[in-house]
Coordinates of C-alpha atoms in Angstrom, one line a residue:
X1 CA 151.2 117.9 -73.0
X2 CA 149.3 119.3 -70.5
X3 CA 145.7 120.6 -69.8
X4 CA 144.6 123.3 -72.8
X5 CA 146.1 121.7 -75.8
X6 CA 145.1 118.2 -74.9
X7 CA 141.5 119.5 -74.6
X8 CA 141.6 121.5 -77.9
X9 CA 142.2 117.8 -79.2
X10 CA 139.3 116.8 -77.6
X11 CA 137.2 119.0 -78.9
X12 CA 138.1 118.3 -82.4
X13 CA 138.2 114.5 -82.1
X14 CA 134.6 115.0 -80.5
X15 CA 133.4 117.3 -83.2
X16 CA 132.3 119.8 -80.7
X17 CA 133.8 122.7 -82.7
X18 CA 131.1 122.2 -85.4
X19 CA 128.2 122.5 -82.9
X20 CA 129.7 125.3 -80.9
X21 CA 130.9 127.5 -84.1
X22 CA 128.2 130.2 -83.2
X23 CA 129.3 130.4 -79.7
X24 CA 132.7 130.4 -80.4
X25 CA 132.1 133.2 -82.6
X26 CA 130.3 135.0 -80.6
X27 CA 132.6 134.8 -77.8
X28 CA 135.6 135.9 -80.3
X29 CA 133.5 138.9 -81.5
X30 CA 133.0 140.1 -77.9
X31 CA 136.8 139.7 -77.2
X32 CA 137.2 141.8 -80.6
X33 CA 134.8 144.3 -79.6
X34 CA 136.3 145.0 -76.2
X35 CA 139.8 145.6 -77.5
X36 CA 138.9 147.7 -80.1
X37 CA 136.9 149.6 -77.4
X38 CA 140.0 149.5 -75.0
X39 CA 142.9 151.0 -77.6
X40 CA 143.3 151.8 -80.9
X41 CA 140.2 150.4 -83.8
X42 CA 143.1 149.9 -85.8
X43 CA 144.3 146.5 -85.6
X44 CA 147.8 147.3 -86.6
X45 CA 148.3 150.0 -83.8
X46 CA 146.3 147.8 -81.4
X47 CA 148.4 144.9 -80.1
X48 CA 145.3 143.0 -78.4
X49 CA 143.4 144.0 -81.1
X50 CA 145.5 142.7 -83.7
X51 CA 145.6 139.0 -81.9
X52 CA 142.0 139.0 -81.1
X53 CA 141.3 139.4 -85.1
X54 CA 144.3 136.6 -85.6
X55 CA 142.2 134.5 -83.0
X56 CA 139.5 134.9 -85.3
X57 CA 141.0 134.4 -88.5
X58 CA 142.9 131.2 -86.9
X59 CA 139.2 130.2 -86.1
X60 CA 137.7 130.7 -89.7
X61 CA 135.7 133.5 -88.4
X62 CA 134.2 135.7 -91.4
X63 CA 135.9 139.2 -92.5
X64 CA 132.7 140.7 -92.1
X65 CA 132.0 139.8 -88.6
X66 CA 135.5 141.0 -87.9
X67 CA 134.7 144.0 -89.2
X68 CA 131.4 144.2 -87.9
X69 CA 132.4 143.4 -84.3
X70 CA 135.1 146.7 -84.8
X71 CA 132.6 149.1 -85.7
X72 CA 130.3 148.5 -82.2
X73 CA 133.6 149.4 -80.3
X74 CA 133.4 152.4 -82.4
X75 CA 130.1 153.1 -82.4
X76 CA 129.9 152.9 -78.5
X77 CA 128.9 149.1 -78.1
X78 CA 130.6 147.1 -75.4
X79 CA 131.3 149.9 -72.9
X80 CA 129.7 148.2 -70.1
X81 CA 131.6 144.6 -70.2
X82 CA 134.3 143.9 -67.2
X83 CA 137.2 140.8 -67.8
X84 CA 136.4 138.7 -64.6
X85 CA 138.6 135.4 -63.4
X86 CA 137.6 133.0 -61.2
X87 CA 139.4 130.2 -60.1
X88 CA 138.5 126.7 -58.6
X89 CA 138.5 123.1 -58.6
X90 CA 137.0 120.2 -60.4
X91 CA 136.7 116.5 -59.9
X92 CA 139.5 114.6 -58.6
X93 CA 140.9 118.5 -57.0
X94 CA 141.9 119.3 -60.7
X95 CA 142.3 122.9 -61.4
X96 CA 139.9 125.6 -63.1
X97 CA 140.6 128.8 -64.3
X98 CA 137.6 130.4 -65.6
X99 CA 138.2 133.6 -67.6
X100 CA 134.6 135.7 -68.1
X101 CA 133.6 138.9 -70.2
X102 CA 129.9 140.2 -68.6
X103 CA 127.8 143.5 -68.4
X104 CA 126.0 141.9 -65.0
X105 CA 128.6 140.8 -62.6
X106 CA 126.6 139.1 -60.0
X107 CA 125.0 136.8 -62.8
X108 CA 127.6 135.4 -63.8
X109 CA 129.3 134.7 -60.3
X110 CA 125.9 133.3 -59.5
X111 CA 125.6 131.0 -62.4
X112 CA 129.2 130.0 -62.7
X113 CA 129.3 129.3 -58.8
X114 CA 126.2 126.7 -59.5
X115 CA 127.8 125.3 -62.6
X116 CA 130.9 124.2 -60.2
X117 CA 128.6 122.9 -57.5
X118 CA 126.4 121.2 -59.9
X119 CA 129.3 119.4 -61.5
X120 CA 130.9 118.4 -58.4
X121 CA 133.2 121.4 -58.3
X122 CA 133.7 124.1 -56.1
X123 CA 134.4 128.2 -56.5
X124 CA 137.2 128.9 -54.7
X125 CA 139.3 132.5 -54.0
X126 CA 140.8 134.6 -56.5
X127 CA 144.6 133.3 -56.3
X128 CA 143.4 129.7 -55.0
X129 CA 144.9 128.1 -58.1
X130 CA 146.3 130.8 -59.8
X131 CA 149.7 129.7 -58.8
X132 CA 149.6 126.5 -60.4
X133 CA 150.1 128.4 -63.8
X134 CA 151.6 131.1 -65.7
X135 CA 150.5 133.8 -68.2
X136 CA 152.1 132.3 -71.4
X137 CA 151.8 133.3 -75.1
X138 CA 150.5 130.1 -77.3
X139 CA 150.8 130.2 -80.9
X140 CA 149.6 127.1 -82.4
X141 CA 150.7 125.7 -86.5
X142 CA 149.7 122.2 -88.0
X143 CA 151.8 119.6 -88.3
X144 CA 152.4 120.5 -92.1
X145 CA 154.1 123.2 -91.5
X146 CA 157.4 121.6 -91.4
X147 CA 158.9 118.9 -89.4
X148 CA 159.8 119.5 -85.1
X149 CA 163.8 120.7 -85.9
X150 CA 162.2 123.0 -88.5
X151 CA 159.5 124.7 -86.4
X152 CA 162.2 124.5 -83.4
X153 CA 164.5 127.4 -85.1
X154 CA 161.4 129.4 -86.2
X155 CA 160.7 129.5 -82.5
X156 CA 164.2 129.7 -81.5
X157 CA 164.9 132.8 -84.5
X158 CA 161.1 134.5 -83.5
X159 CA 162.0 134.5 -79.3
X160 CA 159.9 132.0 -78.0
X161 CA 160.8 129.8 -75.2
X162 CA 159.6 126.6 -75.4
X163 CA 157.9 124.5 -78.6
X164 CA 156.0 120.9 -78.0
X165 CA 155.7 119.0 -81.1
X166 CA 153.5 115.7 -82.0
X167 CA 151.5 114.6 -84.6
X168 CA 148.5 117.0 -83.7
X169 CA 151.2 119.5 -84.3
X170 CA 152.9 122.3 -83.2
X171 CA 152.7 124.7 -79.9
X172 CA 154.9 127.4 -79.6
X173 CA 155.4 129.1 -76.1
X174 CA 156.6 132.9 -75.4
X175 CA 156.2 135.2 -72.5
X176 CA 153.1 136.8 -72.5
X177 CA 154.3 140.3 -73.2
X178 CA 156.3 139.1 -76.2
X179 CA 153.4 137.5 -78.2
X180 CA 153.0 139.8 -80.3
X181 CA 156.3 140.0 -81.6
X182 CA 156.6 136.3 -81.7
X183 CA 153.2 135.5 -83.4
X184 CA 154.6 138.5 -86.4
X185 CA 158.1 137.1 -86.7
X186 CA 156.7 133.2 -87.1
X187 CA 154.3 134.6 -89.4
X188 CA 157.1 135.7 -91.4
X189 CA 158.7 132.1 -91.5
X190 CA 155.8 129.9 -91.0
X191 CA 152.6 131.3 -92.4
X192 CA 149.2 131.8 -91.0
X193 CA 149.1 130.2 -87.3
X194 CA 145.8 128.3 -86.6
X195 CA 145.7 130.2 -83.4
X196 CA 147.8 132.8 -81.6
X197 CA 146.1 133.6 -77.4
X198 CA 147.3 134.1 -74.3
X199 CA 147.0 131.1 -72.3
X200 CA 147.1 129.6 -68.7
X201 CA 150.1 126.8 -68.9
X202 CA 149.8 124.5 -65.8
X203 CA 153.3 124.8 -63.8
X204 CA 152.1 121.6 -61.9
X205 CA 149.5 118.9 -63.1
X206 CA 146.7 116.7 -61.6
X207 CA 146.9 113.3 -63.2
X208 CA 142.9 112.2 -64.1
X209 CA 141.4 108.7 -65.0
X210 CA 139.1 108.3 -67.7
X211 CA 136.1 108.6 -64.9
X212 CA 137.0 111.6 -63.6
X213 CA 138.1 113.2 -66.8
X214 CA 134.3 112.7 -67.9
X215 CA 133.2 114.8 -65.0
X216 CA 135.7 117.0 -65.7
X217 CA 134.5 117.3 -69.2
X218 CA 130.9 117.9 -68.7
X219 CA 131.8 120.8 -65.9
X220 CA 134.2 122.5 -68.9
X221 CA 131.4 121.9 -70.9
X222 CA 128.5 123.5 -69.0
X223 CA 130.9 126.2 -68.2
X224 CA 131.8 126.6 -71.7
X225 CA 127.9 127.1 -72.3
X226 CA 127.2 130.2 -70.7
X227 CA 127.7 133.1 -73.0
X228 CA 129.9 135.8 -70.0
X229 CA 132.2 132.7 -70.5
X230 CA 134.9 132.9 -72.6
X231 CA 137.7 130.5 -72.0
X232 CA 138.1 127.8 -69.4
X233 CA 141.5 126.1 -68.4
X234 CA 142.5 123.5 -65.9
X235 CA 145.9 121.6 -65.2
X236 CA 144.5 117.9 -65.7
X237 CA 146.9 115.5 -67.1
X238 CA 145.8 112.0 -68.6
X239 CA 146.9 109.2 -70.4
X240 CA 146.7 108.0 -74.0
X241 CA 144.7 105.4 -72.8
X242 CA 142.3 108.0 -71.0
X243 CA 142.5 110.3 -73.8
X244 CA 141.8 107.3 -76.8
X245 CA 138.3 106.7 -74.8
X246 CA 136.6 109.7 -74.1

């Protein structure tokens, strides 16, 4: 399993989630905020909407900062953000896709350009890595959902394309434009996902050893701390052995 879902595990077997809960909430209310803004208030006649809000719930975010996060779209809040990507490399020539939300453009450039050169990366063009991945849907369930045959079908039935199963769980592939549809027809079968996104899956990988996947980590890290940042993926692959000691 490559790059993102591996470092989701991270993050939980480090206890990261608990000290970044604010962030992670603030960052999800933004995302909320500019969808509602973009389309339709109305989660149910708002497809980006509706899976930001999803994101949210997967994430134990509160109903009434949901809610709260709708009404500035409607009362005129958010106008001013811009999605930015920016793309370069880490440690070891790993991959980094950073994916940014910001009123001030040339802050964050500036600040996420240093963040790479402090952490012995380096900003590269847009399209410098891009092509190592592809737009994907990700819809995640726990393991206790049902066994890998069992969440195989649900896929299979919903129109997914590809399902990776282990004892951390389950995560469910699509095409990008068909998450939606997918996330609402495994609902159906499967319950309440623990996340549904669009995702960067790595087409080609960059195996890491355990000292360059500590670099890596405090770059994601440091990038993850600015507040324009919203979600960072790279293409690093590693060991059990790696992963057990970090």
């Amino acid at each position: 399993m490559a790059g993102h879902s591996k470092w989701a595990n991270i993050q939980h077997r480090k206890g990261r989630q608990d000290k970044l809960r604010a962030k992670v909430f603030s960052k999800l209310s933004k995302e909320i905020t500019i969808a509602a803004k973009m389309g339709d208030p109305d989660p149910e006649k708002n497809p980006r909407l509706r899976l930001a809000v999803k994101e949210a719930k997967g994430q134990s975010m509160p109903k009434d900062n949901i809610e709260r996060a709708i009404k500035k779209a409607v009362g005129g809040e958010g106008e001013d953000y811009e999605e930015i990507r920016y793309e370069g490399y880490g440690p070891n020539g790993v991959a980094v896709i950073v994916e940014a939300m910001t009123d001030n453009r040339n802050r964050t450039a500036s600040t996420v350009r240093s963040t790479f050169t402090k952490n012995g990366g380096n900003l590269g063009e847009t399209g410098s890595v891009g092509f190592m991945f592809e737009r994907k849907g990700e819809v995640i369930y726990p393991a206790s959902v049902g066994d890998a045959d069992t969440v195989m079908m649900a896929a299979i039935e919903a129109g997914a394309e590809d399902v990776e199963s282990s004892e951390d769980g389950h995560v469910i592939y699509c095409a990008d434009t068909d998450l939606n549809d997918v996330s609402t027809a495994l609902e159906a079968e499967l319950g309440e996902s623990e996340s549904t996104k669009l995702i960067w899956r790595p087409t080609t990988t960059t195996e890491m050893d355990l000292e360059a996947m500590e670099k890596l980590m405090k770059l994601v890290d440091a990038l993850e701390e600015d507040d324009d940042v919203q979600r960072v993926t790279t293409n690093f692959e590693a060991s059990d052995e790696v992963m057990a000691q970090l």
